[in-house]
């Protein structure tokens, strides 16, 4: 989408969400319990999207790739291996983000 006030309804009806690796997008999708593939933008400051994607991937919560490997990721994905993201802990997620971005 180019712009939309809210993606909540689209996300609720989705079988798979493909997004950038922004913290808000990741958290919203994972809290909705939807399988998530994040496409990192390697040109962003300090490549924080990659750090976040790797961390959430290590926890088994999402798959990640870049633009050039998206098709390969879609072909090889096994969504049954993804683990639910623990709900209701926004303060822990905020601390985690602070650490990744270097605020701690």
Short mmCIF file of N, CA and C in Angstrom, two decimals:
data_model
loop_
_atom_site.label_atom_id
_atom_site.label_comp_id
_atom_site.label_asym_id
_atom_site.label_seq_id
_atom_site.Cartn_x
_atom_site.Cartn_y
_atom_site.Cartn_z
N UNK A 1 0.84 -1.18 0.00
CA UNK A 1 0.00 0.00 0.00
C UNK A 1 0.88 1.23 0.00
N UNK A 2 0.47 2.24 -0.74
CA UNK A 2 1.20 3.51 -0.71
C UNK A 2 0.89 4.24 0.59
N UNK A 3 -0.36 4.36 0.94
CA UNK A 3 -0.75 4.95 2.22
C UNK A 3 -2.14 4.46 2.57
N UNK A 4 -2.32 4.15 3.82
CA UNK A 4 -3.61 3.71 4.32
C UNK A 4 -3.64 4.07 5.80
N UNK A 5 -4.75 4.61 6.27
CA UNK A 5 -4.85 5.02 7.68
C UNK A 5 -4.56 3.87 8.65
N UNK A 6 -5.04 2.69 8.31
CA UNK A 6 -4.83 1.55 9.19
C UNK A 6 -4.76 0.27 8.36
N UNK A 7 -3.86 -0.60 8.75
CA UNK A 7 -3.74 -1.91 8.10
C UNK A 7 -4.30 -3.03 8.98
N UNK A 8 -4.93 -2.65 10.08
CA UNK A 8 -5.39 -3.64 11.06
C UNK A 8 -6.33 -4.68 10.44
N UNK A 9 -7.31 -4.25 9.69
CA UNK A 9 -8.25 -5.20 9.08
C UNK A 9 -7.56 -6.08 8.05
N UNK A 10 -6.69 -5.49 7.24
CA UNK A 10 -5.94 -6.26 6.25
C UNK A 10 -5.07 -7.31 6.94
N UNK A 11 -4.45 -6.90 8.03
CA UNK A 11 -3.59 -7.82 8.76
C UNK A 11 -4.39 -8.97 9.37
N UNK A 12 -5.54 -8.65 9.93
CA UNK A 12 -6.37 -9.71 10.53
C UNK A 12 -6.80 -10.75 9.50
N UNK A 13 -7.02 -10.33 8.28
CA UNK A 13 -7.48 -11.28 7.25
C UNK A 13 -6.33 -11.92 6.46
N UNK A 14 -5.10 -11.52 6.74
CA UNK A 14 -3.95 -12.03 5.99
C UNK A 14 -3.52 -13.42 6.48
N UNK A 15 -3.03 -14.22 5.54
CA UNK A 15 -2.43 -15.50 5.88
C UNK A 15 -0.93 -15.36 6.10
N UNK A 16 -0.35 -14.31 5.52
CA UNK A 16 1.08 -14.03 5.61
C UNK A 16 1.27 -12.53 5.45
N UNK A 17 2.14 -11.95 6.26
CA UNK A 17 2.45 -10.53 6.14
C UNK A 17 3.91 -10.41 5.70
N UNK A 18 4.13 -9.61 4.67
CA UNK A 18 5.47 -9.26 4.22
C UNK A 18 5.61 -7.76 4.45
N UNK A 19 6.64 -7.38 5.21
CA UNK A 19 6.77 -6.01 5.65
C UNK A 19 8.24 -5.59 5.66
N UNK A 20 8.47 -4.31 5.87
CA UNK A 20 9.82 -3.87 6.18
C UNK A 20 10.08 -4.26 7.63
N UNK A 21 11.30 -4.09 8.09
CA UNK A 21 11.64 -4.55 9.43
C UNK A 21 11.58 -3.42 10.45
N UNK A 22 10.65 -2.52 10.29
CA UNK A 22 10.45 -1.48 11.29
C UNK A 22 9.89 -2.10 12.56
N UNK A 23 10.31 -1.57 13.69
CA UNK A 23 9.90 -2.13 14.98
C UNK A 23 8.39 -2.17 15.14
N UNK A 24 7.71 -1.08 14.80
CA UNK A 24 6.25 -1.03 14.94
C UNK A 24 5.56 -2.05 14.06
N UNK A 25 6.01 -2.17 12.83
CA UNK A 25 5.42 -3.14 11.90
C UNK A 25 5.62 -4.56 12.39
N UNK A 26 6.82 -4.86 12.86
CA UNK A 26 7.10 -6.21 13.37
C UNK A 26 6.22 -6.52 14.58
N UNK A 27 6.21 -5.61 15.53
CA UNK A 27 5.46 -5.84 16.76
C UNK A 27 3.97 -5.99 16.49
N UNK A 28 3.42 -5.12 15.66
CA UNK A 28 1.98 -5.19 15.35
C UNK A 28 1.62 -6.51 14.70
N UNK A 29 2.44 -6.96 13.77
CA UNK A 29 2.16 -8.22 13.06
C UNK A 29 2.30 -9.41 14.00
N UNK A 30 3.38 -9.44 14.77
CA UNK A 30 3.61 -10.57 15.67
C UNK A 30 2.55 -10.64 16.76
N UNK A 31 2.12 -9.49 17.27
CA UNK A 31 1.06 -9.49 18.29
C UNK A 31 -0.27 -9.97 17.71
N UNK A 32 -0.46 -9.77 16.42
CA UNK A 32 -1.67 -10.25 15.74
C UNK A 32 -1.59 -11.76 15.50
N UNK A 33 -0.41 -12.34 15.71
CA UNK A 33 -0.23 -13.78 15.55
C UNK A 33 -0.11 -14.22 14.10
N UNK A 34 0.32 -13.32 13.24
CA UNK A 34 0.44 -13.64 11.82
C UNK A 34 1.87 -14.01 11.46
N UNK A 35 2.04 -14.97 10.56
CA UNK A 35 3.39 -15.27 10.06
C UNK A 35 3.94 -14.03 9.37
N UNK A 36 5.24 -13.80 9.57
CA UNK A 36 5.85 -12.57 9.10
C UNK A 36 7.17 -12.82 8.39
N UNK A 37 7.30 -12.23 7.22
CA UNK A 37 8.58 -12.14 6.53
C UNK A 37 8.92 -10.66 6.46
N UNK A 38 10.08 -10.30 6.97
CA UNK A 38 10.50 -8.91 6.87
C UNK A 38 11.59 -8.79 5.82
N UNK A 39 11.46 -7.74 5.03
CA UNK A 39 12.43 -7.43 3.99
C UNK A 39 13.23 -6.24 4.51
N UNK A 40 14.48 -6.48 4.83
CA UNK A 40 15.28 -5.42 5.45
C UNK A 40 15.75 -4.41 4.42
N UNK A 41 15.87 -3.19 4.89
CA UNK A 41 16.42 -2.10 4.08
C UNK A 41 17.85 -1.89 4.56
N UNK A 42 18.80 -2.41 3.82
CA UNK A 42 20.20 -2.38 4.24
C UNK A 42 20.82 -0.99 4.17
N UNK A 43 20.11 -0.04 3.62
CA UNK A 43 20.66 1.31 3.45
C UNK A 43 20.33 2.23 4.62
N UNK A 44 19.56 1.75 5.58
CA UNK A 44 19.19 2.59 6.72
C UNK A 44 20.34 2.73 7.72
N UNK A 45 20.26 3.75 8.52
CA UNK A 45 21.27 4.07 9.52
C UNK A 45 21.64 2.85 10.36
N UNK A 46 22.90 2.55 10.40
CA UNK A 46 23.45 1.46 11.22
C UNK A 46 22.77 0.12 10.97
N UNK A 47 21.99 0.02 9.92
CA UNK A 47 21.33 -1.24 9.55
C UNK A 47 20.58 -1.86 10.74
N UNK A 48 19.88 -1.02 11.51
CA UNK A 48 19.15 -1.52 12.69
C UNK A 48 18.04 -2.49 12.32
N UNK A 49 17.49 -2.38 11.11
CA UNK A 49 16.45 -3.33 10.71
C UNK A 49 17.01 -4.75 10.66
N UNK A 50 18.23 -4.89 10.20
CA UNK A 50 18.84 -6.22 10.14
C UNK A 50 19.05 -6.77 11.54
N UNK A 51 19.51 -5.93 12.46
CA UNK A 51 19.72 -6.39 13.84
C UNK A 51 18.40 -6.87 14.46
N UNK A 52 17.34 -6.10 14.28
CA UNK A 52 16.04 -6.48 14.82
C UNK A 52 15.54 -7.77 14.16
N UNK A 53 15.65 -7.85 12.85
CA UNK A 53 15.19 -9.04 12.13
C UNK A 53 15.95 -10.29 12.58
N UNK A 54 17.25 -10.17 12.71
CA UNK A 54 18.06 -11.32 13.14
C UNK A 54 17.66 -11.77 14.54
N UNK A 55 17.44 -10.83 15.42
CA UNK A 55 17.09 -11.17 16.80
C UNK A 55 15.74 -11.89 16.86
N UNK A 56 14.75 -11.34 16.16
CA UNK A 56 13.43 -11.97 16.16
C UNK A 56 13.45 -13.30 15.41
N UNK A 57 14.31 -13.43 14.42
CA UNK A 57 14.46 -14.69 13.69
C UNK A 57 15.10 -15.75 14.60
N UNK A 58 16.12 -15.35 15.35
CA UNK A 58 16.76 -16.29 16.29
C UNK A 58 15.76 -16.81 17.31
N UNK A 59 14.81 -15.97 17.68
CA UNK A 59 13.76 -16.41 18.60
C UNK A 59 12.69 -17.26 17.92
N UNK A 60 12.81 -17.41 16.60
CA UNK A 60 11.88 -18.25 15.86
C UNK A 60 10.58 -17.56 15.49
N UNK A 61 10.52 -16.22 15.59
CA UNK A 61 9.27 -15.51 15.41
C UNK A 61 8.99 -15.04 13.98
N UNK A 62 10.03 -14.94 13.15
CA UNK A 62 9.81 -14.46 11.78
C UNK A 62 10.91 -14.95 10.87
N UNK A 63 10.69 -14.74 9.58
CA UNK A 63 11.71 -14.98 8.57
C UNK A 63 12.14 -13.62 8.04
N UNK A 64 13.38 -13.51 7.59
CA UNK A 64 13.80 -12.24 7.02
C UNK A 64 14.65 -12.47 5.77
N UNK A 65 14.71 -11.43 4.96
CA UNK A 65 15.47 -11.48 3.72
C UNK A 65 15.74 -10.05 3.28
N UNK A 66 16.34 -9.90 2.12
CA UNK A 66 16.43 -8.59 1.50
C UNK A 66 15.69 -8.67 0.16
N UNK A 67 15.63 -7.58 -0.56
CA UNK A 67 14.84 -7.57 -1.80
C UNK A 67 15.31 -8.64 -2.78
N UNK A 68 16.61 -8.85 -2.87
CA UNK A 68 17.12 -9.79 -3.85
C UNK A 68 16.88 -11.25 -3.47
N UNK A 69 16.57 -11.54 -2.20
CA UNK A 69 16.34 -12.93 -1.80
C UNK A 69 14.89 -13.21 -1.41
N UNK A 70 13.99 -12.27 -1.67
CA UNK A 70 12.58 -12.46 -1.29
C UNK A 70 11.96 -13.66 -1.98
N UNK A 71 12.13 -13.81 -3.27
CA UNK A 71 11.52 -14.93 -4.00
C UNK A 71 12.05 -16.25 -3.46
N UNK A 72 13.34 -16.33 -3.25
CA UNK A 72 13.95 -17.54 -2.70
C UNK A 72 13.39 -17.85 -1.30
N UNK A 73 13.23 -16.83 -0.49
CA UNK A 73 12.68 -17.01 0.86
C UNK A 73 11.25 -17.52 0.79
N UNK A 74 10.45 -16.96 -0.10
CA UNK A 74 9.06 -17.42 -0.26
C UNK A 74 9.01 -18.88 -0.71
N UNK A 75 9.90 -19.27 -1.60
CA UNK A 75 9.90 -20.64 -2.12
C UNK A 75 10.35 -21.64 -1.06
N UNK A 76 11.26 -21.23 -0.18
CA UNK A 76 11.84 -22.16 0.80
C UNK A 76 11.17 -22.10 2.18
N UNK A 77 10.27 -21.15 2.39
CA UNK A 77 9.74 -20.93 3.74
C UNK A 77 8.93 -22.11 4.26
N UNK A 78 9.04 -22.31 5.56
CA UNK A 78 8.23 -23.30 6.27
C UNK A 78 7.64 -22.56 7.47
N UNK A 79 6.45 -22.04 7.28
CA UNK A 79 5.82 -21.21 8.32
C UNK A 79 5.48 -22.00 9.58
N UNK A 80 5.45 -23.32 9.47
CA UNK A 80 5.12 -24.13 10.65
C UNK A 80 6.23 -24.10 11.70
N UNK A 81 7.41 -23.62 11.32
CA UNK A 81 8.52 -23.56 12.27
C UNK A 81 8.49 -22.28 13.11
N UNK A 82 7.64 -21.32 12.75
CA UNK A 82 7.59 -20.05 13.48
C UNK A 82 6.90 -20.22 14.82
N UNK A 83 7.42 -19.53 15.81
CA UNK A 83 6.89 -19.58 17.18
C UNK A 83 6.09 -18.32 17.46
N UNK A 84 5.01 -18.43 18.22
CA UNK A 84 4.25 -17.23 18.59
C UNK A 84 5.11 -16.27 19.40
N UNK A 85 4.87 -14.99 19.18
CA UNK A 85 5.55 -13.96 19.95
C UNK A 85 4.84 -13.79 21.28
N UNK A 86 5.57 -13.74 22.40
CA UNK A 86 4.91 -13.60 23.70
C UNK A 86 4.10 -12.30 23.77
N UNK A 87 2.83 -12.39 24.13
CA UNK A 87 1.97 -11.20 24.15
C UNK A 87 2.17 -10.33 25.38
N UNK A 88 1.77 -9.08 25.24
CA UNK A 88 1.62 -8.20 26.39
C UNK A 88 2.87 -7.79 27.13
N UNK A 89 4.00 -7.67 26.44
CA UNK A 89 5.21 -7.25 27.13
C UNK A 89 5.87 -6.08 26.39
N UNK A 90 5.13 -4.99 26.16
CA UNK A 90 5.69 -3.88 25.38
C UNK A 90 6.92 -3.26 26.04
N UNK A 91 6.99 -3.26 27.36
CA UNK A 91 8.16 -2.67 28.02
C UNK A 91 9.41 -3.49 27.74
N UNK A 92 9.29 -4.81 27.68
CA UNK A 92 10.45 -5.65 27.34
C UNK A 92 10.87 -5.43 25.90
N UNK A 93 9.89 -5.27 25.03
CA UNK A 93 10.21 -5.01 23.62
C UNK A 93 10.90 -3.66 23.49
N UNK A 94 10.43 -2.66 24.22
CA UNK A 94 11.04 -1.33 24.18
C UNK A 94 12.49 -1.39 24.68
N UNK A 95 12.75 -2.11 25.75
CA UNK A 95 14.12 -2.26 26.25
C UNK A 95 14.99 -2.99 25.23
N UNK A 96 14.42 -4.00 24.61
CA UNK A 96 15.13 -4.76 23.57
C UNK A 96 15.52 -3.81 22.42
N UNK A 97 14.58 -2.98 21.98
CA UNK A 97 14.86 -2.04 20.90
C UNK A 97 15.91 -1.01 21.31
N UNK A 98 15.80 -0.51 22.53
CA UNK A 98 16.80 0.44 23.01
C UNK A 98 18.20 -0.14 22.94
N UNK A 99 18.31 -1.40 23.32
CA UNK A 99 19.61 -2.08 23.31
C UNK A 99 20.12 -2.24 21.88
N UNK A 100 19.23 -2.65 20.97
CA UNK A 100 19.62 -2.85 19.57
C UNK A 100 20.08 -1.55 18.93
N UNK A 101 19.35 -0.47 19.18
CA UNK A 101 19.64 0.81 18.55
C UNK A 101 20.78 1.52 19.26
N UNK A 102 21.14 1.07 20.44
CA UNK A 102 22.29 1.63 21.14
C UNK A 102 21.95 2.70 22.16
N UNK A 103 20.73 2.73 22.65
CA UNK A 103 20.35 3.71 23.67
C UNK A 103 20.71 3.24 25.07
N UNK A 104 21.14 2.00 25.22
CA UNK A 104 21.51 1.48 26.55
C UNK A 104 22.96 1.10 26.55
#
